[in-house]
PDB file of C-alpha atoms in Angstrom:
ATOM      1  CA  GLN V   6     -10.204 -65.396  29.494  1.00 76.00           C
ATOM      2  CA  VAL V   7      -9.733 -66.831  32.964  1.00 87.00           C
ATOM      3  CA  GLN V   8      -8.447 -64.618  35.761  1.00 93.00           C
ATOM      4  CA  LEU V   9      -6.269 -66.321  38.370  1.00 95.00           C
ATOM      5  CA  VAL V  10      -5.241 -65.254  41.875  1.00 96.00           C
ATOM      6  CA  GLU V  11      -2.684 -67.210  43.915  1.00 97.00           C
ATOM      7  CA  SER V  12      -2.476 -67.240  47.698  1.00 97.00           C
ATOM      8  CA  GLY V  13      -0.836 -69.204  50.493  1.00 98.00           C
ATOM      9  CA  GLY V  14       2.803 -68.304  50.029  1.00 98.00           C
ATOM     10  CA  GLY V  15       5.036 -67.342  52.897  1.00 98.00           C
ATOM     11  CA  LEU V  16       8.284 -67.846  54.778  1.00 98.00           C
ATOM     12  CA  VAL V  17       8.855 -71.335  56.174  1.00 98.00           C
ATOM     13  CA  GLN V  18      11.709 -73.473  57.449  1.00 98.00           C
ATOM     14  CA  ALA V  19      13.176 -76.369  55.509  1.00 98.00           C
ATOM     15  CA  GLY V  20      11.334 -79.628  56.062  1.00 98.00           C
ATOM     16  CA  THR V  21       7.951 -77.998  56.598  1.00 98.00           C
ATOM     17  CA  SER V  22       4.913 -77.682  54.336  1.00 98.00           C
ATOM     18  CA  LEU V  23       2.779 -75.104  52.566  1.00 98.00           C
ATOM     19  CA  ARG V  24      -0.379 -75.313  50.497  1.00 98.00           C
ATOM     20  CA  LEU V  25      -0.859 -72.831  47.683  1.00 98.00           C
ATOM     21  CA  SER V  26      -4.290 -72.002  46.304  1.00 98.00           C
ATOM     22  CA  CYS V  27      -5.294 -70.530  42.966  1.00 97.00           C
ATOM     23  CA  ALA V  28      -8.784 -69.121  42.599  1.00 95.00           C
ATOM     24  CA  ALA V  29     -10.181 -68.791  39.091  1.00 92.00           C
ATOM     25  CA  SER V  30     -12.794 -66.294  37.971  1.00 91.00           C
ATOM     26  CA  GLY V  31     -14.221 -64.916  34.758  1.00 85.00           C
ATOM     27  CA  ARG V  32     -14.813 -67.367  31.936  1.00 78.00           C
ATOM     28  CA  THR V  33     -13.924 -70.457  33.943  1.00 70.00           C
ATOM     29  CA  SER V  34     -14.207 -73.984  32.629  1.00 69.00           C
ATOM     30  CA  SER V  35     -13.602 -77.397  34.127  1.00 67.00           C
ATOM     31  CA  THR V  36     -11.944 -78.360  30.848  1.00 68.00           C
ATOM     32  CA  ASN V  37      -9.000 -76.027  31.465  1.00 87.00           C
ATOM     33  CA  VAL V  38      -5.654 -77.573  32.251  1.00 94.00           C
ATOM     34  CA  MET V  39      -4.183 -75.877  35.313  1.00 95.00           C
ATOM     35  CA  GLY V  40      -0.477 -75.615  35.973  1.00 96.00           C
ATOM     36  CA  TRP V  41       1.997 -74.335  38.522  1.00 98.00           C
ATOM     37  CA  PHE V  42       5.287 -72.718  37.546  1.00 98.00           C
ATOM     38  CA  ARG V  43       7.974 -71.077  39.640  1.00 98.00           C
ATOM     39  CA  GLN V  44      10.696 -68.522  39.072  1.00 98.00           C
ATOM     40  CA  ALA V  45      13.650 -67.900  41.361  1.00 97.00           C
ATOM     41  CA  PRO V  46      15.702 -64.681  41.212  1.00 92.00           C
ATOM     42  CA  GLY V  47      17.974 -64.727  38.178  1.00 94.00           C
ATOM     43  CA  LYS V  48      16.455 -67.984  36.913  1.00 96.00           C
ATOM     44  CA  GLU V  49      14.084 -68.872  34.106  1.00 95.00           C
ATOM     45  CA  ARG V  50      10.499 -69.757  34.850  1.00 95.00           C
ATOM     46  CA  GLU V  51      10.241 -73.522  35.294  1.00 96.00           C
ATOM     47  CA  PHE V  52       7.416 -76.020  35.234  1.00 97.00           C
ATOM     48  CA  VAL V  53       6.334 -77.507  38.564  1.00 98.00           C
ATOM     49  CA  ALA V  54       3.083 -79.440  38.074  1.00 98.00           C
ATOM     50  CA  ALA V  55      -0.058 -79.592  35.944  1.00 97.00           C
ATOM     51  CA  ILE V  56      -3.482 -81.197  36.179  1.00 97.00           C
ATOM     52  CA  SER V  57      -6.131 -81.997  33.588  1.00 95.00           C
ATOM     53  CA  GLY V  58      -9.604 -80.490  33.633  1.00 92.00           C
ATOM     54  CA  SER V  59     -11.170 -83.532  35.265  1.00 91.00           C
ATOM     55  CA  GLY V  60      -8.278 -83.955  37.688  1.00 93.00           C
ATOM     56  CA  SER V  61      -7.614 -87.483  36.456  1.00 94.00           C
ATOM     57  CA  SER V  62      -4.223 -86.735  34.893  1.00 96.00           C
ATOM     58  CA  LYS V  63      -1.280 -85.102  36.645  1.00 97.00           C
ATOM     59  CA  TYR V  64       2.311 -84.366  35.716  1.00 96.00           C
ATOM     60  CA  TYR V  65       5.202 -83.264  37.916  1.00 98.00           C
ATOM     61  CA  ALA V  66       8.689 -81.953  37.403  1.00 97.00           C
ATOM     62  CA  ASN V  67      11.312 -84.436  38.564  1.00 97.00           C
ATOM     63  CA  SER V  68      12.568 -81.920  41.117  1.00 97.00           C
ATOM     64  CA  VAL V  69       9.271 -81.993  43.042  1.00 98.00           C
ATOM     65  CA  LYS V  70       7.978 -85.504  42.325  1.00 97.00           C
ATOM     66  CA  GLY V  71       7.131 -87.286  45.556  1.00 97.00           C
ATOM     67  CA  ARG V  72       7.053 -84.047  47.544  1.00 98.00           C
ATOM     68  CA  PHE V  73       4.405 -81.880  45.833  1.00 98.00           C
ATOM     69  CA  THR V  74       0.800 -82.753  45.005  1.00 98.00           C
ATOM     70  CA  ILE V  75      -1.457 -80.848  42.632  1.00 98.00           C
ATOM     71  CA  SER V  76      -5.238 -81.088  42.959  1.00 97.00           C
ATOM     72  CA  ARG V  77      -8.339 -79.168  41.965  1.00 95.00           C
ATOM     73  CA  ASP V  78     -11.871 -78.552  43.165  1.00 93.00           C
ATOM     74  CA  ASN V  79     -13.939 -77.597  40.144  1.00 88.00           C
ATOM     75  CA  GLY V  80     -16.942 -76.774  42.310  1.00 90.00           C
ATOM     76  CA  LYS V  81     -14.856 -74.015  43.910  1.00 91.00           C
ATOM     77  CA  ASN V  82     -12.956 -73.123  40.730  1.00 90.00           C
ATOM     78  CA  THR V  83      -9.744 -73.628  42.671  1.00 94.00           C
ATOM     79  CA  VAL V  84      -6.489 -75.512  42.112  1.00 96.00           C
ATOM     80  CA  TYR V  85      -4.077 -76.374  44.915  1.00 98.00           C
ATOM     81  CA  LEU V  86      -0.414 -77.199  45.265  1.00 98.00           C
ATOM     82  CA  GLN V  87       0.470 -79.083  48.433  1.00 98.00           C
ATOM     83  CA  MET V  88       4.206 -78.706  49.030  1.00 98.00           C
ATOM     84  CA  ASN V  89       5.845 -81.028  51.548  1.00 98.00           C
ATOM     85  CA  SER V  90       9.465 -81.430  52.639  1.00 98.00           C
ATOM     86  CA  LEU V  91      10.283 -77.955  51.387  1.00 98.00           C
ATOM     87  CA  GLN V  92      13.930 -77.140  50.736  1.00 98.00           C
ATOM     88  CA  PRO V  93      15.747 -73.822  50.207  1.00 98.00           C
ATOM     89  CA  GLU V  94      15.980 -74.716  46.515  1.00 97.00           C
ATOM     90  CA  ASP V  95      12.178 -74.423  46.334  1.00 98.00           C
ATOM     91  CA  THR V  96      12.364 -70.691  47.072  1.00 98.00           C
ATOM     92  CA  ALA V  97      10.697 -68.830  44.205  1.00 98.00           C
ATOM     93  CA  VAL V  98       7.662 -66.900  43.092  1.00 98.00           C
ATOM     94  CA  TYR V  99       5.002 -69.472  42.276  1.00 98.00           C
ATOM     95  CA  PHE V 100       2.587 -68.769  39.420  1.00 98.00           C
ATOM     96  CA  CYS V 101      -0.736 -70.385  38.655  1.00 97.00           C
ATOM     97  CA  SER V 102      -1.626 -70.828  34.991  1.00 96.00           C
ATOM     98  CA  ALA V 103      -4.348 -72.165  32.708  1.00 94.00           C
ATOM     99  CA  GLY V 104      -4.199 -73.543  29.201  1.00 92.00           C
ATOM    100  CA  PRO V 105      -5.757 -75.950  26.709  1.00 90.00           C
ATOM    101  CA  TYR V 106      -3.297 -78.845  27.001  1.00 90.00           C
ATOM    102  CA  LEU V 107      -1.331 -80.742  29.633  1.00 90.00           C
ATOM    103  CA  LYS V 108       2.109 -79.420  28.706  1.00 89.00           C
ATOM    104  CA  VAL V 109       5.306 -78.456  30.534  1.00 90.00           C
ATOM    105  CA  GLY V 110       6.171 -75.378  28.467  1.00 93.00           C
ATOM    106  CA  ALA V 111       5.105 -71.989  29.808  1.00 92.00           C
ATOM    107  CA  GLU V 112       4.313 -70.879  26.260  1.00 92.00           C
ATOM    108  CA  GLU V 113       1.463 -73.408  26.164  1.00 90.00           C
ATOM    109  CA  TYR V 114      -0.477 -71.556  28.866  1.00 93.00           C
ATOM    110  CA  ASN V 115      -2.464 -68.407  28.126  1.00 90.00           C
ATOM    111  CA  SER V 116      -3.694 -67.220  31.545  1.00 93.00           C
ATOM    112  CA  TRP V 117      -1.467 -66.374  34.501  1.00 95.00           C
ATOM    113  CA  GLY V 118      -1.842 -65.241  38.083  1.00 96.00           C
ATOM    114  CA  GLN V 119       0.236 -62.518  39.693  1.00 97.00           C
ATOM    115  CA  GLY V 120       2.393 -64.963  41.640  1.00 97.00           C
ATOM    116  CA  THR V 121       2.900 -65.697  45.328  1.00 98.00           C
ATOM    117  CA  GLN V 122       6.271 -65.713  47.079  1.00 98.00           C
ATOM    118  CA  VAL V 123       7.519 -68.886  48.747  1.00 98.00           C
ATOM    119  CA  THR V 124      10.696 -68.565  50.787  1.00 98.00           C
ATOM    120  CA  VAL V 125      12.288 -71.587  52.474  1.00 98.00           C
ATOM    121  CA  SER V 126      15.001 -70.928  55.031  1.00 97.00           C
ATOM    122  CA  SER V 127      17.582 -73.406  56.262  1.00 93.00           C
TER     123      SER V 127
END
């Protein structure tokens, strides 16, 4: 199974940007779909973005479409989430995940990172 470690979270002001990274190790494969989810206090975990193994297909939640960009570098076994125009509503723990299909349900993914905190202040 793939092991995932997120990094790049922090405290930022509204309107600024952050780039999250997720480093994969163990039994890595370029065929894995990689996804980003987030969970705010008292809220359910929600889908943010996902990318196919080749990087040719991407899918975004409507709440982040046009602001966030998911990408991957298979040579570095790393997936990124570029977050622009951050708003307080984006505050959450962000989790990196891996799974066999490009889906929006958390139950479809079978490997998870520990999460990285993103806090956006107004």
